[in-house]
mmCIF file with all atom_site columns, C-alpha atoms in Angstrom:
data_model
loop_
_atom_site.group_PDB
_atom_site.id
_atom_site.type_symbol
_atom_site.label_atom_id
_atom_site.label_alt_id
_atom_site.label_comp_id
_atom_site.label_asym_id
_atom_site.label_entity_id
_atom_site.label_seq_id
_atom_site.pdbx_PDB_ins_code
_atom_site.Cartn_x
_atom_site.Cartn_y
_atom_site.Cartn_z
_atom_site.occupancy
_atom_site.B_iso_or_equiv
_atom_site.pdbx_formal_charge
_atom_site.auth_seq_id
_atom_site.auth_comp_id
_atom_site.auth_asym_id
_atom_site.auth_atom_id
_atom_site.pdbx_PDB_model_num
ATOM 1   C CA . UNK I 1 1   ? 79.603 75.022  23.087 1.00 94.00 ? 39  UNK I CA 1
ATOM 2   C CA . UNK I 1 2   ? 75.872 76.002  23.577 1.00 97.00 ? 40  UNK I CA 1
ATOM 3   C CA . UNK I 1 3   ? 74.833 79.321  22.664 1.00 98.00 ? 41  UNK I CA 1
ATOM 4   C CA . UNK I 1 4   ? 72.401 82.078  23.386 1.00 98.00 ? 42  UNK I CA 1
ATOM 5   C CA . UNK I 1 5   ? 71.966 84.625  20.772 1.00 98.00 ? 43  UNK I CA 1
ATOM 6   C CA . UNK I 1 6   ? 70.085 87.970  22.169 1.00 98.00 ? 44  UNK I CA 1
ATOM 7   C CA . UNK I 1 7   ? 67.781 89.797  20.018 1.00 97.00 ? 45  UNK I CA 1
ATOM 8   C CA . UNK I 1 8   ? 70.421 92.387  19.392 1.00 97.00 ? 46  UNK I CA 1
ATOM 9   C CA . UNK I 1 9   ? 72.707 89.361  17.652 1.00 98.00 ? 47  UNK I CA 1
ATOM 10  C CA . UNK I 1 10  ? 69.630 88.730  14.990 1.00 98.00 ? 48  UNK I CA 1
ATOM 11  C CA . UNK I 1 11  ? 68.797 92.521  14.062 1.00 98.00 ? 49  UNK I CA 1
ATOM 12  C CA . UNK I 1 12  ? 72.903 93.056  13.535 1.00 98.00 ? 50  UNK I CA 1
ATOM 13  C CA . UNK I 1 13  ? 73.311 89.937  11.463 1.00 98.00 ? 51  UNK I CA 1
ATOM 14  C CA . UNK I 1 14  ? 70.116 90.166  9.109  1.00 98.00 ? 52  UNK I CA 1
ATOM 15  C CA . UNK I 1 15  ? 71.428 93.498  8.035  1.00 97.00 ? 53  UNK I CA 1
ATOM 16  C CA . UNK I 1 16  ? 69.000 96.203  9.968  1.00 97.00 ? 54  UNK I CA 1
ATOM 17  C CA . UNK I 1 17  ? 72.177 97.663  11.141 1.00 95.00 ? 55  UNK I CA 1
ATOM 18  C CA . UNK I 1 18  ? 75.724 97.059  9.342  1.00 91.00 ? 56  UNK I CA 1
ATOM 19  C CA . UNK I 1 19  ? 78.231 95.379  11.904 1.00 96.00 ? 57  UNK I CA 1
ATOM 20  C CA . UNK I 1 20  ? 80.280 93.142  10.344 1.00 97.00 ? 58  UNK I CA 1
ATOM 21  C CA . UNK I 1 21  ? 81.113 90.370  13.453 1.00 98.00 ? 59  UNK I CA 1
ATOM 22  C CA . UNK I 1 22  ? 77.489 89.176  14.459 1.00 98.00 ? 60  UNK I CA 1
ATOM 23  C CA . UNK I 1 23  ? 77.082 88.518  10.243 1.00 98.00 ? 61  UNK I CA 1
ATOM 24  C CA . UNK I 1 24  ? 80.590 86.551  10.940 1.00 98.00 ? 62  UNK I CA 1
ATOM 25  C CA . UNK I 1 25  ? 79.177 84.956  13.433 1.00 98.00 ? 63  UNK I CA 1
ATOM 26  C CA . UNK I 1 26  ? 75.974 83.755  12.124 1.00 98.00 ? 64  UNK I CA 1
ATOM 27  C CA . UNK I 1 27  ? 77.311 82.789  8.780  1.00 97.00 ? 65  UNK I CA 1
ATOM 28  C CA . UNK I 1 28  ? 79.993 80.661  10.712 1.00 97.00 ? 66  UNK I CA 1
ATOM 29  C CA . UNK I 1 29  ? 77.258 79.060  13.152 1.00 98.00 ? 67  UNK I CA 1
ATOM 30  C CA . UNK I 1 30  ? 75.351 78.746  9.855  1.00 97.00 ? 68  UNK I CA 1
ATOM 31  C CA . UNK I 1 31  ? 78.671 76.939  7.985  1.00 96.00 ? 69  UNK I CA 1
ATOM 32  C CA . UNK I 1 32  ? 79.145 75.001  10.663 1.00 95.00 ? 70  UNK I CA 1
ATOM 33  C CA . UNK I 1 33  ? 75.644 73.710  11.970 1.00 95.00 ? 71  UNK I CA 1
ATOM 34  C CA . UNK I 1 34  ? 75.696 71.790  14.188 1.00 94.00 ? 72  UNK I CA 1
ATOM 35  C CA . UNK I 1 35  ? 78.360 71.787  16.181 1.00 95.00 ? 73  UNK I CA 1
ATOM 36  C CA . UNK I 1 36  ? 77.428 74.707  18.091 1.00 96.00 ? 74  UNK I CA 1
ATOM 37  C CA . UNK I 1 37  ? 73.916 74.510  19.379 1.00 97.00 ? 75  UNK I CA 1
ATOM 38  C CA . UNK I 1 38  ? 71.746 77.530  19.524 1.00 98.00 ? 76  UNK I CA 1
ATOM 39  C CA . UNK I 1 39  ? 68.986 78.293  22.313 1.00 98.00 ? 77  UNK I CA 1
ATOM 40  C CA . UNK I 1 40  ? 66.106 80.676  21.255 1.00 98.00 ? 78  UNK I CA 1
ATOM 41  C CA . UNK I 1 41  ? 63.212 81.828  23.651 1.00 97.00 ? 79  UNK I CA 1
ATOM 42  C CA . UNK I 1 42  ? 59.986 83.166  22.846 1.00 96.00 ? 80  UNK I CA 1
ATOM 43  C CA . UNK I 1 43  ? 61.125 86.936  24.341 1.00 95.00 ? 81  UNK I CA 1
ATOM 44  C CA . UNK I 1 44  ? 63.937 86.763  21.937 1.00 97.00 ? 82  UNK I CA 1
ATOM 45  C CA . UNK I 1 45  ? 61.749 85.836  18.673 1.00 98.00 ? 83  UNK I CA 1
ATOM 46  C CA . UNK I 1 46  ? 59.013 88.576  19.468 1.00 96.00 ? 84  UNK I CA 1
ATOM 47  C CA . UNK I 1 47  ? 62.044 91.368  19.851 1.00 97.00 ? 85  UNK I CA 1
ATOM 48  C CA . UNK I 1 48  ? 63.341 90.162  16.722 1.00 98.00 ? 86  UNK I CA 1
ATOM 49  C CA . UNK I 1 49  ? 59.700 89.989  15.234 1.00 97.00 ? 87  UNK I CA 1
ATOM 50  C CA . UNK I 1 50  ? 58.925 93.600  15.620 1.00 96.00 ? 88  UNK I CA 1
ATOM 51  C CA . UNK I 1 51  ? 61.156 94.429  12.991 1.00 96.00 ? 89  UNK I CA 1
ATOM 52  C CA . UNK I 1 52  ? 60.260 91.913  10.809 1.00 97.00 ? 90  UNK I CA 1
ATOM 53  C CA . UNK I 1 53  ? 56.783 91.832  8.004  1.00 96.00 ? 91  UNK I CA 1
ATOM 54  C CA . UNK I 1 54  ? 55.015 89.002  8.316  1.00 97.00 ? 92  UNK I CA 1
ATOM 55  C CA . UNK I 1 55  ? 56.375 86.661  5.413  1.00 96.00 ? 93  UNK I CA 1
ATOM 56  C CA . UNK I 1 56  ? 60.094 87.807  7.154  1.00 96.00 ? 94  UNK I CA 1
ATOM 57  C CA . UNK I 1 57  ? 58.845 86.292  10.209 1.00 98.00 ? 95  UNK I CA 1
ATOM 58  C CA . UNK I 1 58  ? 57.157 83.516  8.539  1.00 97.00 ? 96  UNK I CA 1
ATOM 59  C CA . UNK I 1 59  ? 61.091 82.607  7.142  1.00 97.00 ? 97  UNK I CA 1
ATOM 60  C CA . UNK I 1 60  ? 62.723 83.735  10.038 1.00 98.00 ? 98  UNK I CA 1
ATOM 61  C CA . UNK I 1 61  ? 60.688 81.185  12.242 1.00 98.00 ? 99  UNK I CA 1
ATOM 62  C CA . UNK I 1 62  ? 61.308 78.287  9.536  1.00 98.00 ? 100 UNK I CA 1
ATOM 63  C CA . UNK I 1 63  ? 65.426 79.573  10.461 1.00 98.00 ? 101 UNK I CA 1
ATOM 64  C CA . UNK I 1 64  ? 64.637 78.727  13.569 1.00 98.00 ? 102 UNK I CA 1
ATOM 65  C CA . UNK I 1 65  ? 63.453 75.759  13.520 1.00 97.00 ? 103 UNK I CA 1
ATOM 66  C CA . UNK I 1 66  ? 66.011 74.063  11.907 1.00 97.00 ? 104 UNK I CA 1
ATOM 67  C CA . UNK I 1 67  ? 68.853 75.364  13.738 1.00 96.00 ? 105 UNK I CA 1
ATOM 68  C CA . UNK I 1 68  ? 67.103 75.286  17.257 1.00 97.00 ? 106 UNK I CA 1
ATOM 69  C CA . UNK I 1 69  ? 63.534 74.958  18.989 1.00 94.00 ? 107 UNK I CA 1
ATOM 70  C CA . UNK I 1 70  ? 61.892 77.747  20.794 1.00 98.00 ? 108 UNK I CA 1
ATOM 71  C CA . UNK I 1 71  ? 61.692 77.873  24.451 1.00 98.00 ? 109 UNK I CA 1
ATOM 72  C CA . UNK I 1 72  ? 58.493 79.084  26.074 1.00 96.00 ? 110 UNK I CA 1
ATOM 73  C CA . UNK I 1 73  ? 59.483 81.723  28.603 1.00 94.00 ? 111 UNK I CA 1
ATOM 74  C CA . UNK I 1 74  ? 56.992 80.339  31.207 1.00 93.00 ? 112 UNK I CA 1
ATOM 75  C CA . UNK I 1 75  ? 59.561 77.242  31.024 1.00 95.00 ? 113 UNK I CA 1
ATOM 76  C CA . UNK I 1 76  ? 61.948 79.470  32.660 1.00 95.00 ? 114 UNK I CA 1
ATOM 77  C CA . UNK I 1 77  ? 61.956 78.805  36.530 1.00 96.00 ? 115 UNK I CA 1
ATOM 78  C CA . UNK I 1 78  ? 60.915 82.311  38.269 1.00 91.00 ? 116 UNK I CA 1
ATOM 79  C CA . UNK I 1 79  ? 63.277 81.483  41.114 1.00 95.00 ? 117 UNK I CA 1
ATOM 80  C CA . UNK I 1 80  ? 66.788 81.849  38.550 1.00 96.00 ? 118 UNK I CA 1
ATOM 81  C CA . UNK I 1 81  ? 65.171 84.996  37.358 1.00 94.00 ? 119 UNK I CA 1
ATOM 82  C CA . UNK I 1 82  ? 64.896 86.860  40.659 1.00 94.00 ? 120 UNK I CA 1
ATOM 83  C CA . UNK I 1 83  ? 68.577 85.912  41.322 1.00 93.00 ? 121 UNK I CA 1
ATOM 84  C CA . UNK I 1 84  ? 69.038 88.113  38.493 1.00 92.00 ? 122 UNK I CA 1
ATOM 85  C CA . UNK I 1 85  ? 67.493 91.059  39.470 1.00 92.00 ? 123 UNK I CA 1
ATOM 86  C CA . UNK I 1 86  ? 68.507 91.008  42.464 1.00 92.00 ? 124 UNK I CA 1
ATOM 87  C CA . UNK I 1 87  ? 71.958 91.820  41.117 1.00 89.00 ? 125 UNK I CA 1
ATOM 88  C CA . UNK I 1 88  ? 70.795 94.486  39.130 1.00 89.00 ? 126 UNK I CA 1
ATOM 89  C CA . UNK I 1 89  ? 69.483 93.352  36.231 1.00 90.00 ? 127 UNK I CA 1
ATOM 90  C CA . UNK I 1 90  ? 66.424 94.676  34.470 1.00 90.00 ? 128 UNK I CA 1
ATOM 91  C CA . UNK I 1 91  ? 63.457 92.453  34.244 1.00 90.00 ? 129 UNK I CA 1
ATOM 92  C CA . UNK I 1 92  ? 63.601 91.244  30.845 1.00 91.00 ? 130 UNK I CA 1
ATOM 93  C CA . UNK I 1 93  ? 67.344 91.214  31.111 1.00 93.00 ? 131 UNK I CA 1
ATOM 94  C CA . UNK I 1 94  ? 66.864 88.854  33.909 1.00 93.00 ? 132 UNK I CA 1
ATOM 95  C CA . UNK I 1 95  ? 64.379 86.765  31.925 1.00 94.00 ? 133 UNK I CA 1
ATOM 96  C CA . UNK I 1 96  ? 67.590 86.253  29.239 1.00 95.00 ? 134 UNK I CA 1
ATOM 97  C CA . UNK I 1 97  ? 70.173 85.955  31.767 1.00 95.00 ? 135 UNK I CA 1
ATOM 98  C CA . UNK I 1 98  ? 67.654 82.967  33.639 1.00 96.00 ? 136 UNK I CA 1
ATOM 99  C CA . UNK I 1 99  ? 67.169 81.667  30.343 1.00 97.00 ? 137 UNK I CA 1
ATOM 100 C CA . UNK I 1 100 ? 70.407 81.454  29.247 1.00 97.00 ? 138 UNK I CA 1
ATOM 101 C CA . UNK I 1 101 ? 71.438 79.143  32.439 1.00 97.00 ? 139 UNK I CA 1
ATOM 102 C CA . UNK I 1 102 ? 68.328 76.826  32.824 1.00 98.00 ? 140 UNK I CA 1
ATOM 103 C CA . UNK I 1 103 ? 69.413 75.883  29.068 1.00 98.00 ? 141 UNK I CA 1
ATOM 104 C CA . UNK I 1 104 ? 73.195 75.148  30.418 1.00 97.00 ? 142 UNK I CA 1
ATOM 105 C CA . UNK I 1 105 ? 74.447 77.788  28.139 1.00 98.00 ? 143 UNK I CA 1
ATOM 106 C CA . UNK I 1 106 ? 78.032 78.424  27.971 1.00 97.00 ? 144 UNK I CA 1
ATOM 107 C CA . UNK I 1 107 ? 78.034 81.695  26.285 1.00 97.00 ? 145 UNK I CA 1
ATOM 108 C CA . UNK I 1 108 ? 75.074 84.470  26.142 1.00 97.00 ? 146 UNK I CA 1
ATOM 109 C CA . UNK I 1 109 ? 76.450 86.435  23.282 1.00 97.00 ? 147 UNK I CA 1
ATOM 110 C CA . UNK I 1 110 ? 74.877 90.312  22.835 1.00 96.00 ? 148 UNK I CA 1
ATOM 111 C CA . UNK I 1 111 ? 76.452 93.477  22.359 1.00 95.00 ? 149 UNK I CA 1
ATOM 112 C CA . UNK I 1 112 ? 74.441 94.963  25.450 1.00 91.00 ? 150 UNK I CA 1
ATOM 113 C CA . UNK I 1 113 ? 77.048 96.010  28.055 1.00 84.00 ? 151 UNK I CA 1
ATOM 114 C CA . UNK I 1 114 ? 74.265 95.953  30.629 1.00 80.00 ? 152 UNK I CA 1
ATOM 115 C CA . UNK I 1 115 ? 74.620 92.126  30.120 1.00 81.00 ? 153 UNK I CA 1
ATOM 116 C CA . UNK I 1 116 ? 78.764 92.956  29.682 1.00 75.00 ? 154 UNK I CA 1
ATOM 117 C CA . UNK I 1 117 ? 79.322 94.710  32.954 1.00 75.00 ? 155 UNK I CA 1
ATOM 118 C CA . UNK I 1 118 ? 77.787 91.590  34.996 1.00 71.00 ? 156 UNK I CA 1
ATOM 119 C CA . UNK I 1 119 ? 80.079 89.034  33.289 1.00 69.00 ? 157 UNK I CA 1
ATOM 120 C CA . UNK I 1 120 ? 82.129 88.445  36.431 1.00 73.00 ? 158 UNK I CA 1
ATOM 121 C CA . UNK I 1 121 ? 79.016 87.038  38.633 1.00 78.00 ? 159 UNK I CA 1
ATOM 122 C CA . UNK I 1 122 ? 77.602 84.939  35.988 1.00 88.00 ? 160 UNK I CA 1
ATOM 123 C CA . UNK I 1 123 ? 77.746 81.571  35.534 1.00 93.00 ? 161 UNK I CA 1
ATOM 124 C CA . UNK I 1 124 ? 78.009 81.672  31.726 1.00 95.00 ? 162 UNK I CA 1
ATOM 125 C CA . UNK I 1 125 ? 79.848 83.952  29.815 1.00 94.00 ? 163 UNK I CA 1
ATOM 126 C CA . UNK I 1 126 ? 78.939 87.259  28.475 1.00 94.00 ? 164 UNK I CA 1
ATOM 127 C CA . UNK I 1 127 ? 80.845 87.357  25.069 1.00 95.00 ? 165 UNK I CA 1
ATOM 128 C CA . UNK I 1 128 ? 80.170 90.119  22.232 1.00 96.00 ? 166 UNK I CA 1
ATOM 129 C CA . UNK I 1 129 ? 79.981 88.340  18.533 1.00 98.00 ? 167 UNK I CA 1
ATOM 130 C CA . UNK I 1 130 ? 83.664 89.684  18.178 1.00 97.00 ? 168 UNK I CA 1
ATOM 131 C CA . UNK I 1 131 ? 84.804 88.068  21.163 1.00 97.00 ? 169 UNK I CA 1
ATOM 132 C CA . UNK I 1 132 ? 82.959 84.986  20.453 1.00 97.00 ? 170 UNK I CA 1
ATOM 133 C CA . UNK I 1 133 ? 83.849 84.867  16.967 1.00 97.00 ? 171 UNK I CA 1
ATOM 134 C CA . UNK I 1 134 ? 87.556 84.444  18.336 1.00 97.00 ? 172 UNK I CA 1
ATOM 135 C CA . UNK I 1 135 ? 86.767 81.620  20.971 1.00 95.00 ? 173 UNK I CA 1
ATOM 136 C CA . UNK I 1 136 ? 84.676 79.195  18.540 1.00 90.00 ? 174 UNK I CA 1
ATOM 137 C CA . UNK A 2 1   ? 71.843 66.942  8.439  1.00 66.00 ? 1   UNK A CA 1
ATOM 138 C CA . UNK A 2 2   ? 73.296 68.594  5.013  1.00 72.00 ? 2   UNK A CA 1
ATOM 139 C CA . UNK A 2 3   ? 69.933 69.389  3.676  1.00 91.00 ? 3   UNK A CA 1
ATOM 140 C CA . UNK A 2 4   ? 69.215 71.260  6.806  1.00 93.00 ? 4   UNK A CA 1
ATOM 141 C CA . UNK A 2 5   ? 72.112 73.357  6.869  1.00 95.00 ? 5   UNK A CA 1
ATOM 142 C CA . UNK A 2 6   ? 71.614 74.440  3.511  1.00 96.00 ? 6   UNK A CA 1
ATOM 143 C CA . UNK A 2 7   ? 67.940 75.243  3.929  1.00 97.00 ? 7   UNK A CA 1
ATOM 144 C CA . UNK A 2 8   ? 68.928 77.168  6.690  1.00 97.00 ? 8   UNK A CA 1
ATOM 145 C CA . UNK A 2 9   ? 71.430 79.143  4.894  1.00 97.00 ? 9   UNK A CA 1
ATOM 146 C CA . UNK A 2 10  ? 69.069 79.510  1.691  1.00 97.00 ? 10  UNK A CA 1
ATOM 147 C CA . UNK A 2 11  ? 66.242 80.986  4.461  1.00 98.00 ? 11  UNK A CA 1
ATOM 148 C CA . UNK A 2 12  ? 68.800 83.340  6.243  1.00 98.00 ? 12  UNK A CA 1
ATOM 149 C CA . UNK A 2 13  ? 70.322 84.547  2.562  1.00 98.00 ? 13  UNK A CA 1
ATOM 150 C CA . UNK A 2 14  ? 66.825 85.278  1.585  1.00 97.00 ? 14  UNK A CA 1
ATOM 151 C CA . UNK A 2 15  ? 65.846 86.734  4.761  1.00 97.00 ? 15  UNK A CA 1
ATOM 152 C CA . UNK A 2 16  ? 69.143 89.410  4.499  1.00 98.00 ? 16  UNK A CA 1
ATOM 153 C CA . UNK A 2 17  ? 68.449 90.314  1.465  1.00 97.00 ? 17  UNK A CA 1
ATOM 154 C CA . UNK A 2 18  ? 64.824 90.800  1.393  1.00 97.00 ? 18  UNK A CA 1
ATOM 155 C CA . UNK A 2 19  ? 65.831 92.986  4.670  1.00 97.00 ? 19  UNK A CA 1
ATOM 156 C CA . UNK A 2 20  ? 68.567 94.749  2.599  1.00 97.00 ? 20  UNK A CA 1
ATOM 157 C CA . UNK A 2 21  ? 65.617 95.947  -0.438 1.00 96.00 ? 21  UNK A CA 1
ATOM 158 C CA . UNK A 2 22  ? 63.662 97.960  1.854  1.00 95.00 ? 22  UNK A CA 1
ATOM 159 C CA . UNK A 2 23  ? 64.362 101.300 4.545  1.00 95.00 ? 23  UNK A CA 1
ATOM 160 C CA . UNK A 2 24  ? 65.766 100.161 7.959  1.00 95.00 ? 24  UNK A CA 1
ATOM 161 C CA . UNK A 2 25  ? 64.358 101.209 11.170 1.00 94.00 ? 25  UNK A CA 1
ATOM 162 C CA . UNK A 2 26  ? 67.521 102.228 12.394 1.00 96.00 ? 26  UNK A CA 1
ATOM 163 C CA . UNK A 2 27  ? 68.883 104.047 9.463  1.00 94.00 ? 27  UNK A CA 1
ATOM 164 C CA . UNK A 2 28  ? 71.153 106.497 10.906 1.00 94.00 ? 28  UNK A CA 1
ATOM 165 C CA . UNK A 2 29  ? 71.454 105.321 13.693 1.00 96.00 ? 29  UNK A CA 1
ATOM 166 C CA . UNK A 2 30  ? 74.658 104.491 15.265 1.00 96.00 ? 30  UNK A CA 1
ATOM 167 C CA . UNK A 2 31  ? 75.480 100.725 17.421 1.00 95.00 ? 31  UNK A CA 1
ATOM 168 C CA . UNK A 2 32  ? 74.720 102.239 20.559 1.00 94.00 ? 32  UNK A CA 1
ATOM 169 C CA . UNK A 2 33  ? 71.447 103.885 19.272 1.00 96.00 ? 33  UNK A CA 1
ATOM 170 C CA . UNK A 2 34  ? 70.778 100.457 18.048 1.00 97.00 ? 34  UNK A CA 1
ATOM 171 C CA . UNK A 2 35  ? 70.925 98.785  20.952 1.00 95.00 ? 35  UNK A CA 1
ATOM 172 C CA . UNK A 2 36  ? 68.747 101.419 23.143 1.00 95.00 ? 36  UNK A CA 1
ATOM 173 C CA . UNK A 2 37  ? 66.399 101.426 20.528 1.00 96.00 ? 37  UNK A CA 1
ATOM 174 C CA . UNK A 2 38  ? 66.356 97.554  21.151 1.00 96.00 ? 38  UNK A CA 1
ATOM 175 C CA . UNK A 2 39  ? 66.325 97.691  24.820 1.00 94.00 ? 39  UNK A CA 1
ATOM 176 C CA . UNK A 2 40  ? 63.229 100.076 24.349 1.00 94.00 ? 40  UNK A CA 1
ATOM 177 C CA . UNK A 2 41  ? 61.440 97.408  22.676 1.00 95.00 ? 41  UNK A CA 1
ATOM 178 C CA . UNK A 2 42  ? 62.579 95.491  25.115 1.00 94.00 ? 42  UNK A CA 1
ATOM 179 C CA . UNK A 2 43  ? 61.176 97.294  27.835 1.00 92.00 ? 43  UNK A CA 1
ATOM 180 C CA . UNK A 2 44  ? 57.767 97.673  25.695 1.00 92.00 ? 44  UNK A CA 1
ATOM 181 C CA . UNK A 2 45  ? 57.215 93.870  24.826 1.00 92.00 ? 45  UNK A CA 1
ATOM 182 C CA . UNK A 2 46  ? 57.917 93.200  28.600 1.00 89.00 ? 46  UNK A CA 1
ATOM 183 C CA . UNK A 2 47  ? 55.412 95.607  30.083 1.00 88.00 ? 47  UNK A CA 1
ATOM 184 C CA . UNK A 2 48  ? 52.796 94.097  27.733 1.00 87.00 ? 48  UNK A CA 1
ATOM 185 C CA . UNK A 2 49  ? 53.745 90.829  28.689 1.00 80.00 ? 49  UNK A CA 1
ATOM 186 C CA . UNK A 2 50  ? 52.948 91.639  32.005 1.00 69.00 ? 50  UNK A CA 1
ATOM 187 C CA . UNK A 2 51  ? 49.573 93.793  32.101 1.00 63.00 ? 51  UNK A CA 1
ATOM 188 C CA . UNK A 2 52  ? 47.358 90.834  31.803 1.00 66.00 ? 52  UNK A CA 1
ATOM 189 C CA . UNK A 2 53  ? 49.294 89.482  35.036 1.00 57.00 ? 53  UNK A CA 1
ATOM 190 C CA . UNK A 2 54  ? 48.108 93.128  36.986 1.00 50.00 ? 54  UNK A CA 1
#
């Protein structure tokens, strides 16, 4: 099962914020690796950046590259991310939700109910790390 | 593949707790705030993304 993470899934598991599932999560992807591919774009690595010094990032982007490669957002066709908005979705949102299918994604997992409260019309699931952590 | 999955776990278990030694920026802040605080940033790294474009 292919996986986005959003940013929001990184800042919960390093420990900026205490909640206990996305750290599940993670340490289970981690425990498991491979059998669950991750997808990372560059949008998601800068959000996650701006909380991080520079040696964090330096070891957060070495993460990264073992468990997964990072997308260049130009890669993402423009065309899947004005479907998006056009059902209400904020740009960058859009950007995620585009992202998330042009990589065949099954699940985007986030705790952002803006993403949540779209599941229905998606083509991938919307799944919060507590949801997902009882599917995989 | 065994080496890689324990790098990676070394680099994230190094990564949480070098996070965990110094002040969050969210301290006090409960998951919602979180996560608008996160869509603000969000917001910001998008409109900067896009100014050269304008």
């Amino acid at each position: 099962m292919r996986l986005v993470l959003d940013a929001n899934e990184y800042i919960f598991a390093l420990g900026f914020a205490k909640k206990e599932s996305c750290e599940s999560l993670f340490k289970l992807l981690i425990d498991n690796f491979p059998s669950h591919p991750i997808s990372v774009c560059r949008t998601i690595v800068e959000e996650v950046r701006t909380n991080l010094i520079p040696k964090e990032f330096q070891n957060f982007i070495k993460f990264i590259n073992i468990i997964s490669t990072i997308d260049e957002d130009f890669s993402i066709p423009f065309e899947i991310g004005f479907k998006y908005e056009a059902i209400g979705l904020k740009e960058a949102d859009a950007l995620i939700a585009a992202y998330t299918e042009w990589v065949g994604a099954d699940v985007l997992v986030t705790e952002n109910r803006h993403f949540l409260k779209h599941n229905p019309v998606l083509p991938f699931k919307v799944l919060t790390s507590e949801k997902c952590l009882r599917i995989i | 593949m065994k080496t890689k999955k324990a790098e990676a776990k070394k680099l994230w278990d190094e990564l949480r707790e070098n996070i965990s030694k110094r002040p969050s920026p969210f301290a006090g802040m409960t998951e919602e705030e979180v996560i608008k605080q996160l869509r603000k940033t969000r917001k910001k790294l998008w409109e900067k993304k896009l100014a050269p474009r304008t």
